[in-house]
Tab-separated table of C-alpha atoms in Angstrom:
chain	number	residue	atom	x	y	z
X	687	MET	CA	-22.619	184.781	125.914
X	688	THR	CA	-19.795	185.508	128.344
X	689	ASN	CA	-19.478	188.871	129.997
X	690	SER	CA	-16.045	190.316	129.240
X	691	LYS	CA	-14.321	192.187	132.019
X	692	PRO	CA	-14.120	195.976	131.435
X	693	PRO	CA	-10.650	197.459	130.927
X	694	LEU	CA	-8.805	198.378	134.115
X	695	TRP	CA	-8.564	202.019	133.137
X	696	ARG	CA	-12.375	202.244	133.138
X	697	ASP	CA	-12.651	201.005	136.722
X	698	ASP	CA	-13.361	203.882	139.146
X	699	ARG	CA	-11.800	201.971	142.052
X	700	PHE	CA	-8.539	201.677	140.116
X	701	TRP	CA	-8.288	205.441	139.672
X	702	GLN	CA	-9.231	206.079	143.311
X	703	ILE	CA	-6.449	203.796	144.539
X	704	THR	CA	-4.018	205.178	141.969
X	705	GLY	CA	-4.775	208.746	143.037
X	706	GLN	CA	-4.157	207.895	146.674
X	707	VAL	CA	-0.859	206.177	145.864
X	708	ILE	CA	0.300	209.161	143.817
X	709	ALA	CA	-0.646	211.574	146.611
X	710	VAL	CA	1.329	209.518	149.159
X	711	LEU	CA	4.365	209.341	146.873
X	712	LEU	CA	4.263	213.097	146.274
X	713	ALA	CA	4.024	213.773	150.003
X	714	LEU	CA	6.998	211.463	150.691
X	715	ALA	CA	8.986	213.131	147.905
X	716	ILE	CA	8.329	216.596	149.352
X	717	VAL	CA	9.346	215.442	152.835
X	718	ALA	CA	12.522	213.877	151.428
X	719	ILE	CA	13.430	217.074	149.581
X	720	LEU	CA	12.828	219.264	152.642
X	721	TRP	CA	14.781	216.867	154.858
X	722	GLY	CA	17.691	216.876	152.421
X	723	ASN	CA	17.752	220.674	152.309
X	724	LEU	CA	17.617	220.819	156.094
X	725	ASN	CA	20.575	218.459	156.498
X	726	ARG	CA	22.655	220.395	153.952
X	727	ASN	CA	21.923	223.716	155.661
X	728	LEU	CA	22.756	222.316	159.089
X	729	GLN	CA	26.037	220.878	157.787
X	730	GLN	CA	26.990	224.232	156.270
X	731	LEU	CA	26.361	225.878	159.633
X	732	GLY	CA	28.309	223.200	161.455
X	733	ILE	CA	25.232	222.068	163.422
X	734	GLN	CA	24.546	218.396	164.053
X	735	PHE	CA	20.924	217.279	164.162
X	736	GLY	CA	19.995	215.195	167.183
X	737	PHE	CA	18.187	215.032	170.500
X	738	GLY	CA	21.181	214.345	172.699
X	739	PHE	CA	20.699	217.758	174.328
X	740	LEU	CA	17.683	216.342	176.193
X	741	LYS	CA	20.110	214.544	178.533
X	742	GLN	CA	22.037	217.711	179.340
X	743	GLN	CA	21.502	219.765	182.495
X	744	ALA	CA	18.789	222.396	182.035
X	745	SER	CA	20.295	224.938	184.462
X	746	PHE	CA	17.174	227.101	184.647
X	747	ASP	CA	14.406	227.339	187.187
X	748	ILE	CA	10.687	226.784	186.579
X	749	GLY	CA	8.454	228.783	188.878
X	750	GLU	CA	5.503	226.383	188.960
X	751	THR	CA	5.779	222.592	188.863
X	752	LEU	CA	3.498	219.674	189.682
X	753	ILE	CA	6.322	217.117	189.581
X	754	SER	CA	9.787	217.142	191.062
X	755	TYR	CA	12.180	219.458	189.227
X	756	GLN	CA	15.464	221.195	190.005
X	757	PRO	CA	17.725	223.309	187.747
X	758	THR	CA	20.191	220.428	187.918
X	759	ASP	CA	17.702	218.151	186.114
X	760	THR	CA	17.835	217.502	182.386
X	761	TYR	CA	16.064	219.324	179.580
X	762	ARG	CA	13.862	216.241	179.216
X	763	GLN	CA	12.571	216.679	182.757
X	764	ALA	CA	12.047	220.406	182.186
X	765	LEU	CA	9.982	219.706	179.060
X	766	TRP	CA	7.915	217.167	181.001
X	767	VAL	CA	7.168	219.857	183.568
X	768	GLY	CA	6.056	222.213	180.791
X	769	LEU	CA	3.883	219.532	179.204
X	770	ILE	CA	2.165	218.716	182.503
X	771	ASN	CA	1.543	222.420	183.112
X	772	SER	CA	-0.015	222.699	179.644
X	773	LEU	CA	-2.199	219.640	180.243
X	774	ARG	CA	-3.295	221.097	183.566
X	775	VAL	CA	-4.540	224.244	181.836
X	776	ALA	CA	-6.138	222.350	178.948
X	777	VAL	CA	-8.066	219.858	181.089
X	778	LEU	CA	-9.373	222.396	183.613
X	779	GLY	CA	-10.034	224.883	180.818
X	780	ILE	CA	-12.146	222.404	178.868
X	781	ILE	CA	-14.183	221.554	181.973
X	782	PHE	CA	-14.825	225.145	183.065
X	783	THR	CA	-15.376	226.569	179.599
X	784	THR	CA	-17.967	223.862	178.891
X	785	ILE	CA	-19.881	224.793	182.043
X	786	ILE	CA	-19.753	228.516	181.301
X	787	GLY	CA	-20.500	228.065	177.601
X	788	VAL	CA	-23.553	225.869	178.200
X	789	MET	CA	-24.914	228.207	180.876
X	790	ALA	CA	-24.366	231.270	178.696
X	791	GLY	CA	-25.853	229.568	175.640
X	792	ILE	CA	-29.004	228.596	177.533
X	793	GLY	CA	-29.105	232.042	179.121
X	794	ARG	CA	-29.101	233.622	175.648
X	795	LEU	CA	-32.474	231.930	175.085
X	796	SER	CA	-33.915	232.796	178.486
X	797	ASP	CA	-37.327	234.432	178.796
X	798	ASN	CA	-35.830	236.705	181.451
X	799	TRP	CA	-34.809	239.983	179.766
X	800	LEU	CA	-31.992	240.710	182.219
X	801	VAL	CA	-30.396	237.258	181.993
X	802	ARG	CA	-30.707	237.193	178.215
X	803	ASN	CA	-29.021	240.555	177.751
X	804	ILE	CA	-26.287	239.942	180.331
X	805	MET	CA	-25.339	236.812	178.411
X	806	LEU	CA	-25.487	238.774	175.152
X	807	VAL	CA	-23.075	241.398	176.489
X	808	TYR	CA	-20.739	238.703	177.789
X	809	VAL	CA	-20.650	236.884	174.460
X	810	GLU	CA	-20.125	240.000	172.368
X	811	ILE	CA	-17.361	241.436	174.554
X	812	PHE	CA	-15.314	238.282	175.065
X	813	ARG	CA	-15.798	236.934	171.563
X	814	ASN	CA	-14.818	240.166	169.811
X	815	THR	CA	-11.676	241.151	171.710
X	816	PRO	CA	-8.261	239.484	171.226
X	817	LEU	CA	-7.418	236.666	173.596
X	818	LEU	CA	-3.957	238.063	174.292
X	819	LEU	CA	-5.503	241.340	175.402
X	820	GLN	CA	-7.835	239.465	177.739
X	821	LEU	CA	-4.959	237.495	179.264
X	822	LEU	CA	-3.028	240.694	179.915
X	823	PHE	CA	-6.150	242.251	181.456
X	824	TRP	CA	-6.712	239.330	183.845
X	825	TYR	CA	-3.057	239.311	184.875
X	826	PHE	CA	-2.149	242.990	185.178
X	827	ALA	CA	-5.509	244.690	185.764
X	828	VAL	CA	-7.069	242.039	187.987
X	829	PHE	CA	-4.599	239.847	189.870
X	830	LEU	CA	-1.738	242.314	190.228
X	831	SER	CA	-4.226	244.905	191.530
X	832	PHE	CA	-5.187	242.684	194.467
X	833	PRO	CA	-3.660	243.434	197.898
X	834	ARG	CA	-0.443	241.806	199.029
X	835	ILE	CA	-0.456	238.430	200.726
X	836	ASP	CA	-0.433	239.937	204.230
X	837	ASN	CA	-3.654	241.851	203.422
X	838	LYS	CA	-5.331	239.201	201.306
X	839	ILE	CA	-9.075	239.195	200.751
X	840	THR	CA	-10.751	236.242	202.456
X	841	LEU	CA	-14.174	235.006	201.393
X	842	TRP	CA	-16.221	232.675	203.600
X	843	GLY	CA	-13.042	231.615	205.381
X	844	LEU	CA	-12.198	229.284	202.491
X	845	LEU	CA	-11.118	231.441	199.563
X	846	GLY	CA	-8.169	233.827	199.750
X	847	VAL	CA	-7.318	236.292	196.990
X	848	SER	CA	-4.105	238.300	196.770
X	849	GLN	CA	-1.296	239.192	194.362
X	850	ASN	CA	0.013	235.677	195.001
X	851	GLY	CA	-3.077	234.244	193.333
X	852	ILE	CA	-6.099	232.348	194.602
X	853	GLU	CA	-5.755	230.238	197.754
X	854	LEU	CA	-8.067	227.311	198.419
X	855	PRO	CA	-7.903	224.803	201.291
X	856	TRP	CA	-6.573	222.009	199.052
X	857	PHE	CA	-4.262	223.952	196.665
X	858	THR	CA	-3.107	227.339	195.567
X	859	LEU	CA	-3.490	228.914	192.115
X	860	SER	CA	-0.647	231.213	191.085
X	861	PRO	CA	-1.641	234.555	189.468
X	862	GLU	CA	-0.138	233.422	186.149
X	863	PHE	CA	-2.070	230.155	186.117
X	864	ALA	CA	-5.301	231.757	187.335
X	865	ALA	CA	-5.101	234.549	184.733
X	866	LEU	CA	-4.430	232.054	181.938
X	867	LEU	CA	-7.225	229.719	183.041
X	868	LEU	CA	-9.791	232.512	183.413
X	869	GLY	CA	-8.776	234.121	180.138
X	870	LEU	CA	-9.045	230.899	178.143
X	871	THR	CA	-12.241	229.873	179.919
X	872	PHE	CA	-14.235	233.048	179.372
X	873	TYR	CA	-12.903	233.618	175.852
X	874	THR	CA	-13.664	230.096	174.618
X	875	GLY	CA	-16.896	229.982	176.627
X	876	ALA	CA	-18.256	232.890	174.574
X	877	PHE	CA	-17.844	230.874	171.365
X	878	ILE	CA	-19.293	227.740	172.946
X	879	ALA	CA	-22.315	229.773	174.092
X	880	GLU	CA	-23.184	230.568	170.478
X	881	ILE	CA	-22.653	226.939	169.489
X	882	VAL	CA	-25.026	225.795	172.228
X	883	ARG	CA	-27.566	228.454	171.299
X	884	GLY	CA	-27.474	227.337	167.658
X	885	GLY	CA	-27.760	223.678	168.619
X	886	ILE	CA	-30.787	224.308	170.821
X	887	GLY	CA	-32.342	226.416	168.072
X	888	SER	CA	-32.000	223.495	165.649
X	889	VAL	CA	-34.471	221.404	167.689
X	890	SER	CA	-37.974	221.763	166.310
X	891	LYS	CA	-40.611	223.625	168.292
X	892	GLY	CA	-42.756	220.525	168.224
X	893	GLN	CA	-40.356	218.882	170.663
X	894	TRP	CA	-40.852	221.744	173.129
X	895	GLU	CA	-44.623	221.583	172.766
X	896	ALA	CA	-44.716	217.804	173.168
X	897	ALA	CA	-42.596	217.996	176.315
X	898	ARG	CA	-44.800	220.739	177.785
X	899	SER	CA	-47.902	218.685	177.050
X	900	LEU	CA	-46.434	215.944	179.225
X	901	GLY	CA	-46.220	218.376	182.124
X	902	LEU	CA	-42.412	218.553	182.271
X	903	LYS	CA	-40.751	221.529	183.930
X	904	PRO	CA	-38.644	223.855	181.746
X	905	SER	CA	-35.407	222.598	183.341
X	906	SER	CA	-36.419	218.972	182.744
X	907	ILE	CA	-37.396	219.760	179.150
X	908	MET	CA	-33.981	221.249	178.485
X	909	ARG	CA	-32.068	218.440	180.207
X	910	LEU	CA	-34.071	215.433	179.036
X	911	VAL	CA	-35.491	216.435	175.656
X	912	ILE	CA	-33.768	219.400	174.016
X	913	LEU	CA	-30.068	219.074	174.871
X	914	PRO	CA	-29.803	215.354	173.945
X	915	GLN	CA	-31.152	216.185	170.484
X	916	ALA	CA	-29.041	219.324	170.149
X	917	LEU	CA	-25.803	217.459	170.888
X	918	ARG	CA	-25.567	216.106	167.353
X	919	VAL	CA	-25.278	219.713	166.150
X	920	ILE	CA	-23.216	220.998	169.081
X	921	ILE	CA	-20.413	218.427	169.329
X	922	PRO	CA	-18.573	218.926	165.965
X	923	PRO	CA	-17.973	222.687	166.427
X	924	LEU	CA	-17.465	222.122	170.163
X	925	THR	CA	-14.513	219.884	169.301
X	926	SER	CA	-12.937	222.732	167.347
X	927	GLN	CA	-13.235	225.022	170.363
X	928	TYR	CA	-11.560	222.454	172.613
X	929	LEU	CA	-8.706	222.253	170.114
X	930	ASN	CA	-8.467	226.045	169.972
X	931	LEU	CA	-8.318	226.270	173.767
X	932	THR	CA	-5.516	223.707	173.933
X	933	LYS	CA	-3.452	225.465	171.270
X	934	ASN	CA	-4.208	228.956	172.580
X	935	SER	CA	-2.720	227.938	175.930
X	936	SER	CA	0.681	228.578	174.317
X	937	LEU	CA	-0.034	232.297	174.833
X	938	ALA	CA	0.877	231.615	178.474
X	939	ILE	CA	4.359	232.892	177.660
X	940	ALA	CA	2.925	236.428	177.551
X	941	ILE	CA	2.134	236.369	181.271
X	942	GLY	CA	4.978	234.152	182.430
X	943	TYR	CA	3.189	230.850	183.056
X	944	PRO	CA	5.691	228.003	182.422
X	945	ASP	CA	3.785	225.868	179.960
X	946	LEU	CA	5.363	223.643	177.307
X	947	TYR	CA	5.972	226.489	174.864
X	948	PHE	CA	7.545	228.625	177.587
X	949	VAL	CA	9.952	225.853	178.633
X	950	ALA	CA	10.698	224.911	175.026
X	951	SER	CA	11.543	228.528	174.179
X	952	THR	CA	14.009	228.667	177.069
X	953	THR	CA	15.486	225.335	175.961
X	954	PHE	CA	15.958	226.608	172.413
X	955	SER	CA	17.590	229.821	173.626
X	956	GLN	CA	20.141	227.896	175.689
X	957	THR	CA	20.890	225.015	173.314
X	958	GLY	CA	20.374	226.575	169.889
X	959	LYS	CA	18.528	223.424	168.800
X	960	ALA	CA	15.810	225.258	166.908
X	961	VAL	CA	14.760	222.464	164.551
X	962	GLU	CA	14.644	219.778	167.227
X	963	VAL	CA	12.720	221.917	169.712
X	964	ILE	CA	10.188	223.072	167.109
X	965	LEU	CA	9.738	219.471	165.988
X	966	LEU	CA	9.065	218.369	169.574
X	967	ILE	CA	6.527	221.169	170.100
X	968	THR	CA	4.781	220.393	166.818
X	969	LEU	CA	4.511	216.662	167.502
X	970	THR	CA	3.293	217.288	171.057
X	971	TYR	CA	0.495	219.688	170.084
X	972	LEU	CA	-0.409	217.443	167.147
X	973	THR	CA	-0.718	214.467	169.500
X	974	LEU	CA	-2.860	216.455	171.940
X	975	SER	CA	-5.137	217.663	169.136
X	976	LEU	CA	-5.567	214.207	167.634
X	977	THR	CA	-6.319	212.742	171.070
X	978	ILE	CA	-9.020	215.347	171.761
X	979	SER	CA	-10.508	214.824	168.293
X	980	LEU	CA	-10.576	211.042	168.758
X	981	MET	CA	-12.280	211.267	172.143
X	982	MET	CA	-14.868	213.755	170.897
X	983	ASN	CA	-15.576	211.685	167.780
X	984	LEU	CA	-16.169	208.619	169.947
X	985	PHE	CA	-18.477	210.647	172.183
X	986	ASN	CA	-20.256	212.041	169.135
X	987	ARG	CA	-21.006	208.527	167.896
X	988	ARG	CA	-22.495	207.544	171.237
X	989	VAL	CA	-24.902	210.491	171.404
X	990	GLN	CA	-26.112	210.300	167.831
X	991	ILE	CA	-29.799	209.496	167.503
X	992	ARG	CA	-30.170	206.144	165.757
X	993	GLU	CA	-33.064	206.073	163.321
X	994	ARG	CA	-35.035	202.905	162.722
């Protein structure tokens, strides 16, 4: 007897591939329809779609730059300045918020009553108040309440604090940048603290007892035994918090820090190129988010416990 091949319409793989093809075609059709409507609306308004404005002179100043920029430079250079300023906040924010979040998360499980409750108060306050409100608090209630530069507060001869920001021997932090960085760090750190606490709680008590039986110190137990096992639970939600921090940095416009969104808003106001500017912002934040997700997914694979 010869085995006859089943009909194609009974093959599950056929329907899976067909469904994916249909979904792609529908998505392309929707994009084509939206693009057609956009072009018709722009033509009716007498607006020509294009990115030629990027070569035009920006004619506006940016208060804080890490690369060379003058008002006589192009809009492209101005947007680069904004992007670098955004990356500066995102990278430092991710580093500092990880440190604070891990410390607060471990502190929430401390045997010390004072430490445990201080961390509890921190988490509840910063996690349950709006980020924008916190940014305004850091900027207006904290930094703008410091003395003027001629009466700055000096700590240990290395750190200077005034209305001009925070001064360190190797660089200076403007009040706008410092307020944004502190706001994002402490706000996101409160969420990371709960993620770390949950990840540590997912490790069985037997691991603690086995480590204690080996004579390890509590700090060594946490560093060598508990945290490595908790990472598989911590990293996925931690990635979401990194993405939130990066996107929330766009609130910098509320306190005057010239990030990408701030510069793009000024560019749109001067050129009227709303669609092009929004498209650039969307693609930029999408690229940043996908890059962070890729890096965290690669890290997540490396720390996963491989079972025999």
